[in-house]
């Protein structure tokens, strides 16, 4: 492939594990909060393995029809159009179902036969079963933090995947990522990561999601492009986290002290 490899800094054994999962075509589940590099990791692995990556961002309206395909009316005819999952199964791509627990339950049913020894997709509207291309692989992500109640992934579904947890990288790695992604000054990258870690440790604030690497990268980009540092942190790290005026004030004061 001629496109440059996406930048990904490994944080553990994920590259090695994914390589073996791909060799064996075992479905792979990435668990972890938003902005911890899950999508970037899959882009990187698809590039390394020279496979096309098809990403579906799942939401509560995503149904198996969206993935498998539908009939559309074309003039006087009804024509079948393959959905992205069907195309990936036929062509041997890697499909990435981002936030799979968000999607409608019929998606889980439709991937069952793809995630076991059968490796086949049943298209009920056509009454057809397709065998997956040998290169096809299914990858999914989910965020255990905010998936509650019925949005939890059922154990019977989870057990169809091997799984790895993604989290915020340790300080030195996260600093390196910020530098690489934004070209920000190393001292500023370090300070941003320290602010991020400080806020992550403030569990008493009860934030539903805390500072992701993505937010820190955004702050680093703004600083690098010349926006004042404190303002950069305010708009990219603090404001996205909360609307509570007291918490905003407290986090603002904290970060102003640090940068
Ligand atoms: P997720 O899919 O977990 O929500 P992303 O893969 O979109 O997160 O990561 C968000 C951003 O964080 C990326 O665009 C990238 O800038 C940065 N990032 C996070 N972790 C890494 C990593 N290990 N290597 C390179 N970039 C990373």
PDB file of N, CA, C and O and ligand atoms in Angstrom, residues 6-11 14 30-44 96 98-99 141 143 166-169 173-174 176-178 180-182 212-218 221, ligand 1:
ATOM      1  N   UNK A   6      -0.599   5.245   9.253  1.00  0.00           N
ATOM      2  CA  UNK A   6      -1.083   6.169  10.286  1.00  0.00           C
ATOM      3  C   UNK A   6      -0.143   6.082  11.497  1.00  0.00           C
ATOM      4  O   UNK A   6       0.396   5.003  11.781  1.00  0.00           O
ATOM      5  N   UNK A   7       0.044   7.210  12.173  1.00  0.00           N
ATOM      6  CA  UNK A   7       0.919   7.191  13.353  1.00  0.00           C
ATOM      7  C   UNK A   7       0.206   6.493  14.507  1.00  0.00           C
ATOM      8  O   UNK A   7      -0.904   6.865  14.872  1.00  0.00           O
ATOM      9  N   UNK A   8       0.838   5.454  15.048  1.00  0.00           N
ATOM     10  CA  UNK A   8       0.290   4.811  16.245  1.00  0.00           C
ATOM     11  C   UNK A   8       1.441   4.427  17.161  1.00  0.00           C
ATOM     12  O   UNK A   8       2.383   3.768  16.735  1.00  0.00           O
ATOM     13  N   UNK A   9       1.375   4.830  18.402  1.00  0.00           N
ATOM     14  CA  UNK A   9       2.387   4.483  19.389  1.00  0.00           C
ATOM     15  C   UNK A   9       1.828   3.344  20.241  1.00  0.00           C
ATOM     16  O   UNK A   9       0.850   3.537  20.966  1.00  0.00           O
ATOM     17  N   UNK A  10       2.456   2.170  20.144  1.00  0.00           N
ATOM     18  CA  UNK A  10       1.948   1.027  20.916  1.00  0.00           C
ATOM     19  C   UNK A  10       2.097   1.294  22.405  1.00  0.00           C
ATOM     20  O   UNK A  10       3.077   1.906  22.845  1.00  0.00           O
ATOM     21  N   UNK A  11       1.126   0.855  23.181  1.00  0.00           N
ATOM     22  CA  UNK A  11       1.216   1.052  24.631  1.00  0.00           C
ATOM     23  C   UNK A  11       1.403  -0.271  25.372  1.00  0.00           C
ATOM     24  O   UNK A  11       1.696  -0.280  26.560  1.00  0.00           O
ATOM     25  N   UNK A  14      -0.543  -4.868  22.136  1.00  0.00           N
ATOM     26  CA  UNK A  14      -1.707  -4.921  21.263  1.00  0.00           C
ATOM     27  C   UNK A  14      -1.370  -5.229  19.803  1.00  0.00           C
ATOM     28  O   UNK A  14      -2.138  -5.919  19.125  1.00  0.00           O
ATOM     29  N   UNK A  30     -12.183  -4.204  21.214  1.00  0.00           N
ATOM     30  CA  UNK A  30     -11.371  -3.194  21.892  1.00  0.00           C
ATOM     31  C   UNK A  30     -12.263  -2.518  22.925  1.00  0.00           C
ATOM     32  O   UNK A  30     -13.295  -1.956  22.576  1.00  0.00           O
ATOM     33  N   UNK A  31     -11.862  -2.615  24.180  1.00  0.00           N
ATOM     34  CA  UNK A  31     -12.671  -2.018  25.248  1.00  0.00           C
ATOM     35  C   UNK A  31     -11.963  -0.774  25.737  1.00  0.00           C
ATOM     36  O   UNK A  31     -10.747  -0.760  25.862  1.00  0.00           O
ATOM     37  N   UNK A  32     -12.732   0.251  26.065  1.00  0.00           N
ATOM     38  CA  UNK A  32     -12.080   1.409  26.664  1.00  0.00           C
ATOM     39  C   UNK A  32     -12.822   2.686  26.398  1.00  0.00           C
ATOM     40  O   UNK A  32     -13.673   2.752  25.499  1.00  0.00           O
ATOM     41  N   UNK A  33     -12.493   3.725  27.183  1.00  0.00           N
ATOM     42  CA  UNK A  33     -13.171   5.004  27.004  1.00  0.00           C
ATOM     43  C   UNK A  33     -12.854   5.645  25.659  1.00  0.00           C
ATOM     44  O   UNK A  33     -11.920   5.225  24.960  1.00  0.00           O
ATOM     45  N   UNK A  34     -13.646   6.646  25.329  1.00  0.00           N
ATOM     46  CA  UNK A  34     -13.437   7.348  24.068  1.00  0.00           C
ATOM     47  C   UNK A  34     -12.079   8.080  24.071  1.00  0.00           C
ATOM     48  O   UNK A  34     -11.586   8.463  25.120  1.00  0.00           O
ATOM     49  N   UNK A  35     -11.509   8.199  22.879  1.00  0.00           N
ATOM     50  CA  UNK A  35     -10.275   8.979  22.727  1.00  0.00           C
ATOM     51  C   UNK A  35      -9.019   8.322  23.259  1.00  0.00           C
ATOM     52  O   UNK A  35      -8.049   8.994  23.586  1.00  0.00           O
ATOM     53  N   UNK A  36      -9.019   6.983  23.350  1.00  0.00           N
ATOM     54  CA  UNK A  36      -7.826   6.306  23.857  1.00  0.00           C
ATOM     55  C   UNK A  36      -7.061   5.588  22.737  1.00  0.00           C
ATOM     56  O   UNK A  36      -6.228   4.729  23.014  1.00  0.00           O
ATOM     57  N   UNK A  37      -7.348   5.932  21.499  1.00  0.00           N
ATOM     58  CA  UNK A  37      -6.539   5.404  20.401  1.00  0.00           C
ATOM     59  C   UNK A  37      -7.058   4.126  19.777  1.00  0.00           C
ATOM     60  O   UNK A  37      -6.345   3.500  18.979  1.00  0.00           O
ATOM     61  N   UNK A  38      -8.281   3.728  20.096  1.00  0.00           N
ATOM     62  CA  UNK A  38      -8.800   2.466  19.548  1.00  0.00           C
ATOM     63  C   UNK A  38      -8.934   2.537  18.028  1.00  0.00           C
ATOM     64  O   UNK A  38      -8.471   1.647  17.314  1.00  0.00           O
ATOM     65  N   UNK A  39      -9.548   3.607  17.539  1.00  0.00           N
ATOM     66  CA  UNK A  39      -9.739   3.716  16.087  1.00  0.00           C
ATOM     67  C   UNK A  39      -8.394   3.857  15.378  1.00  0.00           C
ATOM     68  O   UNK A  39      -8.165   3.240  14.332  1.00  0.00           O
ATOM     69  N   UNK A  40      -7.512   4.664  15.972  1.00  0.00           N
ATOM     70  CA  UNK A  40      -6.199   4.854  15.360  1.00  0.00           C
ATOM     71  C   UNK A  40      -5.447   3.531  15.286  1.00  0.00           C
ATOM     72  O   UNK A  40      -4.759   3.230  14.311  1.00  0.00           O
ATOM     73  N   UNK A  41      -5.580   2.719  16.331  1.00  0.00           N
ATOM     74  CA  UNK A  41      -4.909   1.420  16.368  1.00  0.00           C
ATOM     75  C   UNK A  41      -5.398   0.528  15.218  1.00  0.00           C
ATOM     76  O   UNK A  41      -4.595  -0.093  14.508  1.00  0.00           O
ATOM     77  N   UNK A  42      -6.712   0.515  15.011  1.00  0.00           N
ATOM     78  CA  UNK A  42      -7.253  -0.338  13.953  1.00  0.00           C
ATOM     79  C   UNK A  42      -6.820   0.174  12.575  1.00  0.00           C
ATOM     80  O   UNK A  42      -6.495  -0.608  11.684  1.00  0.00           O
ATOM     81  N   UNK A  43      -6.794   1.510  12.421  1.00  0.00           N
ATOM     82  CA  UNK A  43      -6.323   2.060  11.135  1.00  0.00           C
ATOM     83  C   UNK A  43      -4.883   1.622  10.879  1.00  0.00           C
ATOM     84  O   UNK A  43      -4.511   1.233   9.777  1.00  0.00           O
ATOM     85  N   UNK A  44      -4.096   1.691  11.938  1.00  0.00           N
ATOM     86  CA  UNK A  44      -2.686   1.306  11.829  1.00  0.00           C
ATOM     87  C   UNK A  44      -2.551  -0.182  11.477  1.00  0.00           C
ATOM     88  O   UNK A  44      -1.802  -0.563  10.577  1.00  0.00           O
ATOM     89  N   UNK A  96     -14.837  -2.640  11.180  1.00  0.00           N
ATOM     90  CA  UNK A  96     -14.707  -2.150  12.550  1.00  0.00           C
ATOM     91  C   UNK A  96     -16.047  -1.558  12.991  1.00  0.00           C
ATOM     92  O   UNK A  96     -16.458  -0.510  12.483  1.00  0.00           O
ATOM     93  N   UNK A  98     -17.596   0.334  15.481  1.00  0.00           N
ATOM     94  CA  UNK A  98     -17.215   1.218  16.589  1.00  0.00           C
ATOM     95  C   UNK A  98     -18.430   1.420  17.497  1.00  0.00           C
ATOM     96  O   UNK A  98     -19.511   1.728  17.000  1.00  0.00           O
ATOM     97  N   UNK A  99     -18.246   1.243  18.795  1.00  0.00           N
ATOM     98  CA  UNK A  99     -19.344   1.373  19.783  1.00  0.00           C
ATOM     99  C   UNK A  99     -20.487   0.409  19.480  1.00  0.00           C
ATOM    100  O   UNK A  99     -21.661   0.798  19.391  1.00  0.00           O
ATOM    101  N   UNK A 141     -15.644  -2.230  18.969  1.00  0.00           N
ATOM    102  CA  UNK A 141     -15.199  -1.548  20.183  1.00  0.00           C
ATOM    103  C   UNK A 141     -16.409  -1.281  21.060  1.00  0.00           C
ATOM    104  O   UNK A 141     -17.542  -1.230  20.573  1.00  0.00           O
ATOM    105  N   UNK A 143     -17.417   0.865  25.001  1.00  0.00           N
ATOM    106  CA  UNK A 143     -16.961   1.695  26.112  1.00  0.00           C
ATOM    107  C   UNK A 143     -17.654   1.229  27.380  1.00  0.00           C
ATOM    108  O   UNK A 143     -18.823   1.537  27.591  1.00  0.00           O
ATOM    109  N   UNK A 166      -8.175  -0.697  26.383  1.00  0.00           N
ATOM    110  CA  UNK A 166      -7.407   0.497  26.025  1.00  0.00           C
ATOM    111  C   UNK A 166      -7.663   1.545  27.092  1.00  0.00           C
ATOM    112  O   UNK A 166      -8.776   1.712  27.545  1.00  0.00           O
ATOM    113  N   UNK A 167      -6.591   2.223  27.489  1.00  0.00           N
ATOM    114  CA  UNK A 167      -6.770   3.280  28.480  1.00  0.00           C
ATOM    115  C   UNK A 167      -5.820   4.423  28.185  1.00  0.00           C
ATOM    116  O   UNK A 167      -5.099   4.380  27.192  1.00  0.00           O
ATOM    117  N   UNK A 168      -5.810   5.453  29.058  1.00  0.00           N
ATOM    118  CA  UNK A 168      -4.902   6.571  28.809  1.00  0.00           C
ATOM    119  C   UNK A 168      -3.477   6.071  29.003  1.00  0.00           C
ATOM    120  O   UNK A 168      -3.188   5.414  30.001  1.00  0.00           O
ATOM    121  N   UNK A 169      -2.587   6.369  28.048  1.00  0.00           N
ATOM    122  CA  UNK A 169      -1.217   5.849  28.160  1.00  0.00           C
ATOM    123  C   UNK A 169      -0.473   6.494  29.322  1.00  0.00           C
ATOM    124  O   UNK A 169      -0.867   7.563  29.796  1.00  0.00           O
ATOM    125  N   UNK A 173       4.590   8.166  27.388  1.00  0.00           N
ATOM    126  CA  UNK A 173       4.045   7.777  26.065  1.00  0.00           C
ATOM    127  C   UNK A 173       3.032   8.820  25.593  1.00  0.00           C
ATOM    128  O   UNK A 173       3.038   9.247  24.437  1.00  0.00           O
ATOM    129  N   UNK A 174       2.181   9.272  26.505  1.00  0.00           N
ATOM    130  CA  UNK A 174       1.160  10.250  26.101  1.00  0.00           C
ATOM    131  C   UNK A 174       1.828  11.561  25.645  1.00  0.00           C
ATOM    132  O   UNK A 174       1.395  12.187  24.679  1.00  0.00           O
ATOM    133  N   UNK A 176       4.775  11.800  24.257  1.00  0.00           N
ATOM    134  CA  UNK A 176       5.319  11.524  22.919  1.00  0.00           C
ATOM    135  C   UNK A 176       4.215  11.606  21.861  1.00  0.00           C
ATOM    136  O   UNK A 176       4.412  12.147  20.765  1.00  0.00           O
ATOM    137  N   UNK A 177       3.038  11.062  22.195  1.00  0.00           N
ATOM    138  CA  UNK A 177       1.916  11.093  21.239  1.00  0.00           C
ATOM    139  C   UNK A 177       1.524  12.540  20.941  1.00  0.00           C
ATOM    140  O   UNK A 177       1.335  12.926  19.779  1.00  0.00           O
ATOM    141  N   UNK A 178       1.436  13.360  21.991  1.00  0.00           N
ATOM    142  CA  UNK A 178       1.045  14.763  21.783  1.00  0.00           C
ATOM    143  C   UNK A 178       2.057  15.478  20.884  1.00  0.00           C
ATOM    144  O   UNK A 178       1.686  16.224  19.979  1.00  0.00           O
ATOM    145  N   UNK A 180       4.062  14.104  18.686  1.00  0.00           N
ATOM    146  CA  UNK A 180       4.005  13.572  17.312  1.00  0.00           C
ATOM    147  C   UNK A 180       2.769  14.073  16.579  1.00  0.00           C
ATOM    148  O   UNK A 180       2.806  14.335  15.382  1.00  0.00           O
ATOM    149  N   UNK A 181       1.650  14.193  17.274  1.00  0.00           N
ATOM    150  CA  UNK A 181       0.397  14.572  16.625  1.00  0.00           C
ATOM    151  C   UNK A 181       0.285  16.058  16.357  1.00  0.00           C
ATOM    152  O   UNK A 181      -0.506  16.480  15.522  1.00  0.00           O
ATOM    153  N   UNK A 182       1.052  16.888  17.101  1.00  0.00           N
ATOM    154  CA  UNK A 182       0.826  18.333  16.986  1.00  0.00           C
ATOM    155  C   UNK A 182       2.095  19.144  16.741  1.00  0.00           C
ATOM    156  O   UNK A 182       1.988  20.337  16.472  1.00  0.00           O
ATOM    157  N   UNK A 212      -9.607  12.774  27.634  1.00  0.00           N
ATOM    158  CA  UNK A 212      -9.050  11.738  26.762  1.00  0.00           C
ATOM    159  C   UNK A 212      -7.760  12.242  26.121  1.00  0.00           C
ATOM    160  O   UNK A 212      -7.493  13.451  26.097  1.00  0.00           O
ATOM    161  N   UNK A 213      -7.010  11.297  25.578  1.00  0.00           N
ATOM    162  CA  UNK A 213      -5.816  11.679  24.819  1.00  0.00           C
ATOM    163  C   UNK A 213      -6.224  12.588  23.663  1.00  0.00           C
ATOM    164  O   UNK A 213      -5.522  13.533  23.321  1.00  0.00           O
ATOM    165  N   UNK A 214      -7.415  12.305  23.083  1.00  0.00           N
ATOM    166  CA  UNK A 214      -7.873  13.126  21.960  1.00  0.00           C
ATOM    167  C   UNK A 214      -7.973  14.603  22.357  1.00  0.00           C
ATOM    168  O   UNK A 214      -7.533  15.487  21.620  1.00  0.00           O
ATOM    169  N   UNK A 215      -8.546  14.863  23.541  1.00  0.00           N
ATOM    170  CA  UNK A 215      -8.696  16.258  23.976  1.00  0.00           C
ATOM    171  C   UNK A 215      -7.327  16.908  24.181  1.00  0.00           C
ATOM    172  O   UNK A 215      -7.117  18.078  23.841  1.00  0.00           O
ATOM    173  N   UNK A 216      -6.401  16.146  24.741  1.00  0.00           N
ATOM    174  CA  UNK A 216      -5.061  16.704  24.963  1.00  0.00           C
ATOM    175  C   UNK A 216      -4.363  16.996  23.633  1.00  0.00           C
ATOM    176  O   UNK A 216      -3.659  18.001  23.498  1.00  0.00           O
ATOM    177  N   UNK A 217      -4.577  16.111  22.654  1.00  0.00           N
ATOM    178  CA  UNK A 217      -3.995  16.349  21.322  1.00  0.00           C
ATOM    179  C   UNK A 217      -4.582  17.637  20.732  1.00  0.00           C
ATOM    180  O   UNK A 217      -3.866  18.469  20.166  1.00  0.00           O
ATOM    181  N   UNK A 218      -5.885  17.830  20.915  1.00  0.00           N
ATOM    182  CA  UNK A 218      -6.517  19.053  20.390  1.00  0.00           C
ATOM    183  C   UNK A 218      -5.908  20.293  21.040  1.00  0.00           C
ATOM    184  O   UNK A 218      -5.599  21.282  20.359  1.00  0.00           O
ATOM    185  N   UNK A 221      -2.554  20.953  19.595  1.00  0.00           N
ATOM    186  CA  UNK A 221      -2.619  21.528  18.236  1.00  0.00           C
ATOM    187  C   UNK A 221      -2.913  23.020  18.304  1.00  0.00           C
ATOM    188  O   UNK A 221      -2.333  23.816  17.555  1.00  0.00           O
TER     189      UNK A 221
HETATM  190  P1  LIG B   1     -11.005   6.132  20.178  1.00  0.00           P
HETATM  191  O1  LIG B   1     -11.244   5.378  18.911  1.00  0.00           O
HETATM  192  O2  LIG B   1     -10.522   5.269  21.309  1.00  0.00           O
HETATM  193  O3  LIG B   1     -12.154   7.016  20.583  1.00  0.00           O
HETATM  194  P2  LIG B   1      -9.002   7.553  18.621  1.00  0.00           P
HETATM  195  O4  LIG B   1      -8.287   6.408  18.022  1.00  0.00           O
HETATM  196  O5  LIG B   1      -9.919   8.338  17.749  1.00  0.00           O
HETATM  197  O6  LIG B   1      -9.790   7.121  19.950  1.00  0.00           O
HETATM  198  O7  LIG B   1      -7.887   8.492  19.268  1.00  0.00           O
HETATM  199  C1  LIG B   1      -8.079   9.860  19.453  1.00  0.00           C
HETATM  200  C2  LIG B   1      -6.818  10.591  19.140  1.00  0.00           C
HETATM  201  O8  LIG B   1      -5.875  10.349  20.172  1.00  0.00           O
HETATM  202  C3  LIG B   1      -6.154  10.141  17.861  1.00  0.00           C
HETATM  203  O9  LIG B   1      -6.615  10.905  16.777  1.00  0.00           O
HETATM  204  C4  LIG B   1      -4.687  10.396  18.142  1.00  0.00           C
HETATM  205  O10 LIG B   1      -4.399  11.761  17.910  1.00  0.00           O
HETATM  206  C5  LIG B   1      -4.565  10.184  19.638  1.00  0.00           C
HETATM  207  N1  LIG B   1      -4.056   8.905  20.132  1.00  0.00           N
HETATM  208  C6  LIG B   1      -4.532   8.260  21.210  1.00  0.00           C
HETATM  209  N2  LIG B   1      -3.797   7.167  21.473  1.00  0.00           N
HETATM  210  C7  LIG B   1      -2.834   7.123  20.513  1.00  0.00           C
HETATM  211  C8  LIG B   1      -1.738   6.230  20.258  1.00  0.00           C
HETATM  212  N3  LIG B   1      -1.490   5.167  21.051  1.00  0.00           N
HETATM  213  N4  LIG B   1      -0.935   6.516  19.212  1.00  0.00           N
HETATM  214  C9  LIG B   1      -1.176   7.582  18.432  1.00  0.00           C
HETATM  215  N5  LIG B   1      -2.180   8.456  18.622  1.00  0.00           N
HETATM  216  C10 LIG B   1      -3.003   8.236  19.659  1.00  0.00           C
END
